[in-house]
Each structure stands twice: as structure tokens, then as C-alpha cells.
Short mmCIF file of C-alpha atoms in Angstrom, two decimals:
data_model
loop_
_atom_site.label_atom_id
_atom_site.label_comp_id
_atom_site.label_asym_id
_atom_site.label_seq_id
_atom_site.Cartn_x
_atom_site.Cartn_y
_atom_site.Cartn_z
CA MET A 1 39.42 12.72 -4.98
CA SER A 2 38.49 9.11 -4.12
CA LYS A 3 35.41 7.60 -5.68
CA PRO A 4 32.28 7.43 -3.50
CA HIS A 5 31.29 4.07 -2.06
CA ARG A 6 28.49 2.36 -3.94
CA VAL A 7 25.43 0.83 -2.27
CA GLY A 8 22.70 -1.38 -3.72
CA MET A 9 19.20 -1.87 -2.34
CA VAL A 10 16.74 -4.77 -2.44
CA SER A 11 13.28 -3.61 -1.35
CA LEU A 12 10.59 -6.18 -0.49
CA GLY A 13 7.09 -6.01 0.95
CA CYS A 14 4.28 -3.47 1.01
CA PRO A 15 4.14 0.20 -0.06
CA LYS A 16 4.90 1.24 3.53
CA ALA A 17 8.18 -0.67 3.31
CA LEU A 18 8.86 0.92 -0.08
CA VAL A 19 8.66 4.35 1.56
CA ASP A 20 11.15 3.16 4.19
CA SER A 21 13.51 2.12 1.38
CA GLU A 22 13.11 5.53 -0.27
CA ARG A 23 14.07 7.25 2.99
CA ILE A 24 17.16 5.07 3.40
CA LEU A 25 18.23 5.70 -0.20
CA THR A 26 17.71 9.44 0.23
CA GLN A 27 19.90 9.50 3.33
CA LEU A 28 22.57 7.44 1.59
CA ARG A 29 22.63 9.89 -1.29
CA VAL A 30 22.70 12.88 1.06
CA GLU A 31 25.79 11.40 2.70
CA GLY A 32 27.57 10.97 -0.61
CA TYR A 33 27.04 7.30 -1.39
CA GLU A 34 26.43 6.30 -5.00
CA LEU A 35 23.31 4.21 -5.57
CA VAL A 36 23.73 1.33 -8.01
CA PRO A 37 21.27 -1.22 -9.47
CA SER A 38 23.32 -4.43 -9.42
CA TYR A 39 25.18 -6.66 -6.98
CA THR A 40 28.38 -6.53 -9.02
CA GLU A 41 28.58 -2.74 -8.96
CA ALA A 42 27.83 -2.41 -5.23
CA ASP A 43 30.36 -2.29 -2.40
CA ALA A 44 27.56 -3.38 -0.04
CA VAL A 45 23.85 -4.20 -0.29
CA VAL A 46 20.95 -3.22 1.99
CA VAL A 47 18.02 -5.70 2.00
CA ASN A 48 14.74 -4.27 3.30
CA THR A 49 12.72 -7.34 4.29
CA CYS A 50 9.10 -8.33 4.82
CA GLY A 51 8.01 -10.73 7.56
CA PHE A 52 4.23 -10.69 7.53
CA ILE A 53 3.44 -14.22 6.30
CA ASP A 54 5.53 -17.35 5.81
CA ALA A 55 5.86 -16.82 2.07
CA ALA A 56 7.18 -13.29 2.65
CA VAL A 57 9.64 -14.57 5.28
CA GLN A 58 10.99 -17.14 2.82
CA GLU A 59 11.23 -14.56 0.04
CA SER A 60 13.20 -12.28 2.37
CA LEU A 61 15.55 -15.08 3.45
CA ASP A 62 16.09 -16.02 -0.19
CA ALA A 63 16.88 -12.40 -1.06
CA ILE A 64 19.41 -12.17 1.77
CA GLY A 65 21.05 -15.39 0.59
CA GLU A 66 21.20 -14.18 -3.00
CA ALA A 67 22.73 -10.86 -1.96
CA LEU A 68 25.36 -12.65 0.13
CA HIS A 69 26.20 -15.00 -2.72
CA GLU A 70 26.38 -12.26 -5.35
CA ASN A 71 27.98 -9.51 -3.24
CA GLY A 72 29.07 -10.68 0.23
CA LYS A 73 28.48 -7.50 2.23
CA VAL A 74 24.83 -7.41 3.31
CA ILE A 75 22.96 -5.21 5.78
CA VAL A 76 19.44 -6.39 6.68
CA THR A 77 16.59 -4.18 7.83
CA GLY A 78 12.78 -4.20 7.80
CA CYS A 79 10.07 -6.28 9.42
CA LEU A 80 11.96 -9.59 9.37
CA GLY A 81 14.76 -7.79 11.22
CA LYS A 82 12.60 -8.15 14.34
CA ARG A 83 13.41 -11.87 14.13
CA SER A 84 17.17 -11.47 14.00
CA GLU A 85 17.79 -14.94 15.43
CA LEU A 86 16.06 -16.49 12.41
CA ILE A 87 18.26 -14.49 10.03
CA ARG A 88 21.45 -15.24 11.99
CA GLU A 89 20.61 -18.94 12.05
CA SER A 90 20.52 -19.01 8.25
CA TYR A 91 23.07 -16.30 7.48
CA PRO A 92 25.43 -15.55 10.39
CA GLU A 93 27.69 -13.54 8.08
CA VAL A 94 25.31 -10.61 7.53
CA LEU A 95 26.92 -7.38 8.68
CA ALA A 96 24.00 -5.98 10.69
CA ILE A 97 20.28 -6.50 11.34
CA SER A 98 17.71 -3.87 12.31
CA GLY A 99 13.92 -3.60 12.41
CA PRO A 100 11.52 -1.48 10.37
CA GLN A 101 11.89 2.34 10.31
CA ASP A 102 15.24 2.06 12.11
CA TYR A 103 17.04 4.31 9.65
CA ALA A 104 19.75 5.33 12.15
CA SER A 105 20.85 1.71 12.65
CA VAL A 106 20.98 1.13 8.90
CA MET A 107 23.15 4.19 8.36
CA GLU A 108 25.41 3.23 11.28
CA ALA A 109 25.93 -0.21 9.71
CA VAL A 110 26.68 1.36 6.33
CA HIS A 111 29.17 3.75 7.94
CA GLN A 112 30.97 0.85 9.60
CA ALA A 113 31.18 -1.12 6.37
CA LEU A 114 31.83 1.83 4.06
CA PRO A 115 32.97 5.04 5.80
CA PRO A 116 31.28 8.04 4.13
CA GLN A 117 33.26 10.15 1.67
CA ARG A 118 30.87 13.00 1.13
CA ASN A 119 31.42 15.46 -1.68
CA PRO A 120 28.82 18.19 -1.10
CA LEU A 121 29.36 19.63 -4.58
CA LEU A 122 28.00 16.42 -6.10
CA ASP A 123 25.23 15.68 -3.64
CA ILE A 124 22.33 17.38 -5.39
CA ILE A 125 19.18 15.74 -4.01
CA PRO A 126 15.66 16.71 -5.08
CA ASP A 127 13.65 18.03 -2.15
CA THR A 128 11.28 15.09 -2.64
CA GLY A 129 14.11 12.67 -1.87
CA ILE A 130 14.92 9.49 -3.80
CA LYS A 131 11.82 7.71 -5.12
CA LEU A 132 11.46 4.09 -6.27
CA THR A 133 8.18 4.75 -8.09
CA PRO A 134 7.80 6.32 -11.54
CA LYS A 135 8.05 10.10 -11.48
CA HIS A 136 4.32 10.68 -11.90
CA TYR A 137 3.08 8.90 -8.76
CA ALA A 138 4.32 8.48 -5.20
CA TYR A 139 3.31 6.83 -1.95
CA LEU A 140 2.59 9.24 0.90
CA LYS A 141 2.98 7.49 4.25
CA ILE A 142 0.98 9.28 6.94
CA SER A 143 1.69 7.11 9.98
CA GLU A 144 3.64 4.17 11.34
CA GLY A 145 2.36 1.21 13.34
CA CYS A 146 -1.14 0.11 14.29
CA ASN A 147 -3.33 0.02 17.40
CA HIS A 148 -5.33 -3.02 16.25
CA ARG A 149 -4.48 -6.48 17.53
CA CYS A 150 -5.86 -8.68 14.77
CA SER A 151 -5.31 -12.31 15.73
CA PHE A 152 -3.71 -13.24 12.38
CA CYS A 153 -1.30 -10.30 12.27
CA ILE A 154 2.03 -9.49 13.93
CA ILE A 155 2.55 -6.04 12.42
CA PRO A 156 2.17 -4.20 15.79
CA SER A 157 4.93 -6.38 17.23
CA MET A 158 7.17 -5.40 14.31
CA ARG A 159 6.14 -1.79 13.68
CA GLY A 160 4.69 -0.78 17.06
CA ASP A 161 1.56 1.16 17.96
CA LEU A 162 0.12 3.92 15.80
CA VAL A 163 2.35 6.98 15.43
CA SER A 164 0.84 9.61 13.15
CA ARG A 165 2.85 12.23 11.31
CA PRO A 166 1.67 15.79 12.03
CA VAL A 167 -0.69 16.98 9.32
CA ASP A 168 1.46 19.95 8.31
CA GLU A 169 4.46 17.67 7.78
CA VAL A 170 2.42 15.41 5.50
CA LEU A 171 0.92 18.30 3.54
CA VAL A 172 4.32 19.95 3.03
CA GLU A 173 5.73 16.67 1.72
CA ALA A 174 2.73 16.31 -0.60
CA GLU A 175 3.27 19.86 -1.89
CA LYS A 176 6.90 19.09 -2.68
CA LEU A 177 5.95 15.89 -4.49
CA VAL A 178 3.37 17.66 -6.66
CA ARG A 179 5.79 20.50 -7.34
CA GLY A 180 8.32 17.87 -8.43
CA GLY A 181 5.97 16.42 -11.04
CA VAL A 182 3.93 13.84 -9.12
CA LYS A 183 0.41 13.56 -10.53
CA GLU A 184 -0.96 10.94 -8.12
CA LEU A 185 -0.53 10.67 -4.35
CA LEU A 186 -1.23 7.24 -2.86
CA VAL A 187 -1.97 7.65 0.85
CA VAL A 188 -0.74 4.63 2.82
CA SER A 189 -0.52 3.53 6.46
CA GLN A 190 -1.58 0.50 8.48
CA ASP A 191 -4.91 2.15 9.33
CA THR A 192 -5.62 5.37 7.47
CA SER A 193 -8.98 5.83 9.25
CA ALA A 194 -7.20 6.09 12.62
CA TYR A 195 -4.85 8.83 11.45
CA GLY A 196 -4.26 11.36 14.22
CA VAL A 197 -6.03 9.56 17.06
CA ASP A 198 -2.72 9.12 18.90
CA MET A 199 -2.14 12.89 18.65
CA ARG A 200 -5.70 13.68 19.76
CA TYR A 201 -6.12 15.25 16.32
CA ALA A 202 -3.69 18.05 17.17
CA GLU A 203 -3.88 21.24 15.10
CA ARG A 204 -1.01 22.42 12.93
CA GLN A 205 -0.53 25.38 10.60
CA TRP A 206 -0.34 24.96 6.83
CA ARG A 207 -0.84 27.72 4.27
CA ASP A 208 -1.65 30.17 7.07
CA GLN A 209 -4.55 28.08 8.27
CA ALA A 210 -5.16 25.64 11.14
CA TRP A 211 -5.57 21.97 10.15
CA ARG A 212 -6.37 19.06 12.46
CA THR A 213 -4.26 15.91 12.26
CA ARG A 214 -7.25 13.84 11.18
CA MET A 215 -8.14 11.88 8.04
CA THR A 216 -10.90 14.16 6.75
CA GLU A 217 -8.90 17.35 7.26
CA LEU A 218 -5.82 15.77 5.69
CA CYS A 219 -7.89 14.84 2.63
CA LYS A 220 -9.27 18.38 2.40
CA GLY A 221 -5.72 19.69 2.37
CA LEU A 222 -4.51 17.18 -0.19
CA GLY A 223 -7.55 18.08 -2.29
CA GLU A 224 -6.14 21.60 -2.66
CA LEU A 225 -3.16 20.23 -4.58
CA ASP A 226 -3.26 19.60 -8.31
CA ALA A 227 -3.02 15.81 -8.14
CA TRP A 228 -5.05 12.66 -7.83
CA VAL A 229 -5.38 11.55 -4.20
CA ARG A 230 -6.01 7.83 -3.63
CA LEU A 231 -6.72 6.34 -0.18
CA HIS A 232 -5.51 2.92 0.89
CA TYR A 233 -6.10 0.82 4.05
CA VAL A 234 -9.27 2.62 5.16
CA TYR A 235 -11.37 0.83 7.77
CA PRO A 236 -15.14 1.39 7.27
CA TYR A 237 -15.63 3.50 10.38
CA PRO A 238 -18.53 6.01 10.58
CA HIS A 239 -16.31 9.06 9.97
CA VAL A 240 -15.39 7.69 6.55
CA ASP A 241 -18.81 9.07 5.57
CA GLU A 242 -17.20 12.51 5.75
CA LEU A 243 -15.06 11.70 2.71
CA MET A 244 -17.99 11.24 0.34
CA PRO A 245 -18.59 14.97 -0.30
CA LEU A 246 -14.88 15.37 -1.09
CA MET A 247 -15.11 12.54 -3.61
CA ALA A 248 -18.35 13.87 -5.10
CA GLU A 249 -16.67 17.27 -5.55
CA GLY A 250 -13.64 15.69 -7.25
CA ARG A 251 -11.20 16.81 -4.55
CA ILE A 252 -10.02 13.24 -3.91
CA LEU A 253 -10.49 10.17 -6.07
CA PRO A 254 -13.72 8.17 -5.64
CA TYR A 255 -11.73 5.14 -4.51
CA LEU A 256 -11.48 3.32 -1.19
CA ASP A 257 -9.22 0.41 -0.34
CA MET A 258 -10.86 -1.32 2.67
CA PRO A 259 -9.30 -4.50 4.12
CA LEU A 260 -12.48 -6.25 5.34
CA GLN A 261 -10.92 -9.77 5.64
CA HIS A 262 -14.21 -11.70 6.10
CA ALA A 263 -17.99 -11.37 6.35
CA SER A 264 -18.96 -13.92 9.02
CA PRO A 265 -19.51 -12.15 12.38
CA ARG A 266 -18.08 -15.14 14.27
CA ILE A 267 -14.94 -15.33 12.12
CA LEU A 268 -14.47 -11.57 12.33
CA LYS A 269 -14.69 -11.85 16.13
CA LEU A 270 -12.03 -14.59 16.08
CA MET A 271 -9.92 -12.33 13.87
CA LYS A 272 -10.51 -9.46 16.34
CA ARG A 273 -11.84 -7.33 13.51
CA PRO A 274 -14.92 -5.04 13.37
CA GLY A 275 -17.81 -7.48 12.96
CA ASP A 276 -20.95 -5.56 12.04
CA ILE A 277 -21.03 -6.64 8.40
CA ASP A 278 -24.68 -5.59 7.94
CA ARG A 279 -23.74 -2.05 8.92
CA THR A 280 -20.85 -2.22 6.43
CA LEU A 281 -23.28 -3.18 3.65
CA GLU A 282 -25.56 -0.30 4.61
CA ARG A 283 -22.62 2.08 4.57
CA ILE A 284 -21.47 0.84 1.14
CA ALA A 285 -24.98 1.39 -0.27
CA LYS A 286 -25.09 4.90 1.22
CA TRP A 287 -21.66 5.77 -0.19
CA ARG A 288 -22.67 4.64 -3.66
CA ARG A 289 -25.81 6.76 -3.55
CA GLU A 290 -23.69 9.80 -2.72
CA VAL A 291 -20.82 8.93 -5.09
CA PRO A 292 -22.18 6.83 -7.97
CA GLY A 293 -18.73 6.31 -9.49
CA LEU A 294 -17.16 5.05 -6.26
CA THR A 295 -14.65 2.21 -6.65
CA LEU A 296 -14.29 -0.18 -3.69
CA ARG A 297 -11.36 -2.55 -3.26
CA SER A 298 -10.88 -5.04 -0.43
CA THR A 299 -8.91 -8.08 0.68
CA PHE A 300 -10.15 -11.25 2.33
CA ILE A 301 -8.77 -14.35 4.05
CA VAL A 302 -10.32 -17.76 3.32
CA GLY A 303 -9.70 -20.89 5.38
CA PHE A 304 -9.26 -19.06 8.68
CA PRO A 305 -9.13 -21.52 11.63
CA GLY A 306 -12.63 -22.73 12.43
CA GLU A 307 -14.21 -21.41 9.21
CA THR A 308 -17.16 -23.66 8.42
CA ASP A 309 -18.77 -24.31 5.05
CA ALA A 310 -21.70 -22.14 6.12
CA GLU A 311 -19.41 -19.26 7.12
CA PHE A 312 -17.59 -19.48 3.83
CA GLU A 313 -20.96 -19.27 2.07
CA GLU A 314 -21.68 -16.14 4.15
CA LEU A 315 -18.54 -14.64 2.66
CA LEU A 316 -19.65 -15.49 -0.89
CA ASP A 317 -23.11 -14.04 -0.20
CA PHE A 318 -21.47 -10.84 1.00
CA LEU A 319 -19.47 -10.59 -2.23
CA ARG A 320 -22.62 -10.99 -4.30
CA GLU A 321 -24.44 -8.29 -2.32
CA ALA A 322 -21.59 -5.81 -1.92
CA LYS A 323 -20.46 -6.06 -5.57
CA LEU A 324 -16.98 -4.79 -4.78
CA ASP A 325 -15.01 -3.62 -7.82
CA ARG A 326 -11.58 -5.02 -6.95
CA VAL A 327 -10.81 -7.85 -4.55
CA GLY A 328 -7.72 -9.73 -3.46
CA ALA A 329 -7.90 -12.97 -1.47
CA PHE A 330 -5.45 -15.21 0.32
CA THR A 331 -5.63 -18.53 2.09
CA TYR A 332 -4.94 -18.32 5.80
CA SER A 333 -1.24 -18.77 6.50
CA PRO A 334 0.06 -19.21 10.06
CA VAL A 335 2.40 -16.38 11.03
CA ASP A 336 4.97 -17.05 13.70
CA GLY A 337 3.78 -15.28 16.86
CA ALA A 338 0.18 -14.67 15.72
CA PRO A 339 -2.53 -15.63 18.28
CA ALA A 340 -4.70 -17.17 15.54
CA ASN A 341 -2.23 -20.05 15.31
CA ASP A 342 -3.63 -21.40 18.58
CA LEU A 343 -7.26 -21.41 17.46
CA PRO A 344 -8.93 -24.81 17.00
CA GLY A 345 -10.41 -26.09 13.75
CA ALA A 346 -7.52 -25.75 11.32
CA VAL A 347 -8.74 -25.94 7.72
CA SER A 348 -6.88 -28.37 5.46
CA GLU A 349 -4.70 -26.92 2.72
CA GLU A 350 -6.77 -28.73 0.10
CA LEU A 351 -9.99 -27.17 1.38
CA LYS A 352 -8.37 -23.73 1.64
CA GLU A 353 -7.34 -23.87 -2.01
CA ASP A 354 -10.78 -25.10 -3.06
CA ARG A 355 -12.45 -22.23 -1.22
CA LEU A 356 -10.01 -19.71 -2.68
CA GLU A 357 -10.78 -20.95 -6.20
CA ARG A 358 -14.54 -20.69 -5.60
CA PHE A 359 -14.12 -17.24 -4.03
CA MET A 360 -12.17 -15.93 -7.01
CA GLU A 361 -14.67 -17.40 -9.49
CA VAL A 362 -17.53 -15.55 -7.80
CA GLN A 363 -15.59 -12.29 -7.59
CA ALA A 364 -14.32 -12.56 -11.17
CA GLU A 365 -17.90 -12.49 -12.44
CA ILE A 366 -18.68 -9.47 -10.27
CA SER A 367 -15.56 -7.56 -11.30
CA ALA A 368 -16.12 -8.32 -14.98
CA ALA A 369 -19.72 -7.12 -14.77
CA ARG A 370 -18.63 -3.89 -13.04
CA LEU A 371 -16.09 -3.29 -15.82
CA ARG A 372 -18.64 -3.95 -18.58
CA GLU A 373 -20.79 -1.16 -17.15
CA LYS A 374 -18.04 1.28 -18.17
CA VAL A 375 -18.12 0.42 -21.88
CA GLY A 376 -19.18 3.52 -23.78
CA GLN A 377 -18.16 5.91 -21.01
CA THR A 378 -15.62 8.69 -21.45
CA ILE A 379 -13.08 8.68 -18.62
CA GLN A 380 -9.82 10.34 -17.60
CA VAL A 381 -6.68 8.22 -17.35
CA LEU A 382 -3.12 8.77 -16.15
CA ILE A 383 -0.62 7.37 -18.65
CA ASP A 384 1.90 4.84 -17.27
CA GLU A 385 3.39 3.41 -20.48
CA VAL A 386 3.62 4.46 -24.12
CA GLY A 387 4.53 2.34 -27.14
CA PRO A 388 4.08 2.62 -30.90
CA GLY A 389 0.41 3.42 -31.38
CA HIS A 390 -0.49 2.06 -27.97
CA ALA A 391 -0.49 3.28 -24.39
CA VAL A 392 -1.36 1.92 -20.96
CA GLY A 393 -3.06 4.12 -18.42
CA ARG A 394 -5.05 3.91 -15.22
CA SER A 395 -8.40 5.42 -14.37
CA SER A 396 -9.56 6.67 -10.99
CA ALA A 397 -10.59 3.04 -10.34
CA ASP A 398 -7.09 1.62 -10.77
CA ALA A 399 -4.30 1.78 -8.20
CA PRO A 400 -0.84 0.88 -9.55
CA GLU A 401 0.38 -2.71 -9.22
CA ILE A 402 -2.78 -4.12 -7.63
CA ASP A 403 -5.69 -3.15 -9.91
CA GLY A 404 -6.34 -3.29 -13.64
CA VAL A 405 -5.30 -0.91 -16.40
CA VAL A 406 -6.76 0.82 -19.45
CA HIS A 407 -5.25 -0.26 -22.79
CA ILE A 408 -5.43 2.64 -25.23
CA GLY A 409 -5.26 2.15 -28.98
CA GLN A 410 -4.55 4.90 -31.52
CA ALA A 411 -2.54 6.59 -28.78
CA ASN A 412 -0.15 8.75 -30.78
CA GLY A 413 0.99 11.84 -28.91
CA LEU A 414 0.38 10.58 -25.39
CA LYS A 415 3.19 10.92 -22.86
CA VAL A 416 4.00 9.01 -19.67
CA GLY A 417 2.80 10.98 -16.66
CA SER A 418 0.19 12.94 -18.58
CA PHE A 419 -3.58 12.78 -18.32
CA ALA A 420 -5.75 11.80 -21.27
CA THR A 421 -9.47 11.59 -21.93
CA VAL A 422 -10.47 8.28 -23.50
CA LYS A 423 -13.63 6.47 -24.55
CA VAL A 424 -14.03 2.90 -23.28
CA THR A 425 -14.70 0.49 -26.15
CA ALA A 426 -14.44 -2.90 -24.44
CA ALA A 427 -13.79 -4.69 -21.16
CA ASP A 428 -12.25 -8.03 -20.25
CA ALA A 429 -11.91 -9.84 -16.93
CA HIS A 430 -9.52 -7.29 -15.43
CA ASP A 431 -8.89 -4.38 -17.78
CA LEU A 432 -10.58 -1.82 -19.99
CA HIS A 433 -9.82 -1.04 -23.64
CA ALA A 434 -10.25 2.45 -25.01
CA VAL A 435 -9.38 4.99 -27.68
CA VAL A 436 -8.48 8.64 -27.28
CA ALA A 437 -11.70 10.65 -27.16
CA ASP A 438 -12.37 13.12 -29.96
#
């Protein structure tokens, strides 16, 4: 029997793209291809690209070039695939180019380069599919695309309008993941708050019960599973209030990732984002009254075209009042095809960097103060790493890759993927330090 063809994968971009890569890898394995971790072992390489900002475009082009140099047979997919002329201009020798979520085109290109040689006796695939995350957590993608038309963003042009997955399909996948050992489900989409609106919140059956395809009902269902449930990309719409009782009851984690982007009403209007920042502050205060341990994460853009000194100060004032736990910030970067590129009042690169530095200084003080409040508390953590006498875990306040961690001393007996109860002994700028609780 001939050996199966071997395929490598380079996965770039956001968690949504990571899920796309997992689906491609699962299909490859189902069809008998061997998955390998290096260029030299692979008969061909699939590069799943990102194309959101210029830095991501360059990273993707560099990855394609490296794969061509090291291997020679390269299939390109993902968001940058929507700009095939740009890829062909730099690398005309790539075998095929397709856009995001176009799994059929990827598989067709693989078939042409490496005809499948399936051996069904060897193709034993877990019902959760191939995962690129550690075994104890997984991303759960609930929809594709986005109905917003933010002026700085081209995601709808790459990924299309919102297309929600039926709620029963999502819940069944979540069940399989938990049954397979996943302890934390990270819910991702472009706009989690809008989940189901395109389906008019259609009802589906799961566990002999009717469930609406809607964010609150999805969270209630996920809360029935024995796992942490963490929500990402949640816009602060009024119906988010419905999640607070679920968090207070411990059915989902008291954590919200909200991409607010700015605090000046005028800048938010230019961004074509929801602009009632006072209402957002009121909602945050209300949420914290209902869920005192709530963790809030957000991202912001500084140096957006036309941003004045006064509007930047508005943003800093918002940070001081909102006291968000975790914050990421970026300087505005023109994205090819984004309407914001045509706005007047471009901010100089020097001023952008100065504002970013000031922004991060203000937020660093806030984040550090929020962490210091946890010293002396006893908390639950999920263990990610274990070493001699030391372990690294994450609390309900810490999403993987983007937030801080909990460093645990005297950690003998802890295992990766297990939960532990620890007492916080110290805090630094980003992380907590703890010991196993008695």
C-alpha cells in the first residue's frame, strides 16, 4: 500500500481563522492525508492567511514566500485570498488561491496537487475533529460574517454578511467537545451579540427541548455543559443585560470581551460604530452591581483620522471611569478598501505612537489596580502548564493568549487541563501569583 500524501498547514490571524484551519485539517485527515508539522516533511503546504490590516497582509505574504522557498507547493486560503491579484503579483507560482471558509476550493486544490489515497482503516478521527488548541480548551465559532459596516474594517467584504449556525448544531458540537475532554469553550464570531438575527432567532430542538437561535438561549444551553463558557466579541447591546443572571449563577463565566474601539461620540460616528458611550458606562455600572466579579476586556483604536487632542482625552477619561480589566490598543492603520482611508485629518505616525504610549500608561495603572484587588482572594484556575514545583493557570478573568495568567508556586500534583483552587498572594502589572489553597 502506498504511503499517504503529507500536508502541512500554516495558520495565521484570529481565532475565527483558527477554526477554519481546524476544519480544513479535519477534512484532510478524513480523506486520508497525513498531517505534518514541517515544510521538509510535507508534500504540499496550505497557508491560511489574514488580511485585516497592513501588518497582517505583510505577515501573510511573508508566510507564503517562506512556504514556497522551503517547500515549493503552496495552496493559499483565508482572508487575503480575497485579494488574489496581490498574492499573484508577488508569488505567481502558488498552486491555488481561495477566500475564507471556502473549504471546498482548498480540498479541490489539494486533490489536484496530491490525489487522495484514502485508507479507511487508518482514518480514525475524533468526533470533535482536528484541533489546534490544547486539549482542554477550544474555540466554538457560532457564525460567519458581519452585518456591520465599520469604516475602518473590510471583514464583510472578505467574510460576507452574518450567517449564524443553527443553535442545535452549535450545542451538539459543544457537547462533543466537552465529552472529548474540553474544559473551556471560547465562543467566537464577528459579532456574538447579533447571533441568530439573520435566522430570525429560529427554534431548533436540542435535548428534547426547543431552543431559539439567539445569544441568551445559546448561553443557557452551553451553561448546562460541564465546562467554562467564555464570550468574545460581544457588542454592548441592551439584550446583553440578559446574560448577567447566567453569570451570577455561575452558568457562564463572568467575562465579556467587548470591542468598543473609542469613546468620542464624533469619532465613533466616523467609525460607524454605536456611539452612546454614556449609556455604555451606565450599562457597565449596572452589570458590575449584578455581577461583582465581572471581568471586562476591550480593544481601542488611537489616531483614527480626524482624532483631536480633546477627543483623545475623552478616550482616556473613559478608561479612568470604566476601569476595564483588560485592554488592547492599536494605532489606526489604513486598510486597503476601507472607507476610513478617505477621511480628512490623518494623524501623523509620531502622534499616533505618542497617544498609544499614553493610552497604555493610563490603562496599565488601571489594570494593575484591578489585579491588586484580588490579592488574598481564593479563586479557581484552569491549569495550562506544569513544571517542577510550578504551574501556570488562568482564572475566569483570563482568556488564553490575550490576557494574563496565574503563576502558581508549590504546585506539586497539578495536571494540565485540571482545575485547581488557589490563594492569590501577589499581583504584578499583568499577572497574579498564587499558591494552592489548603
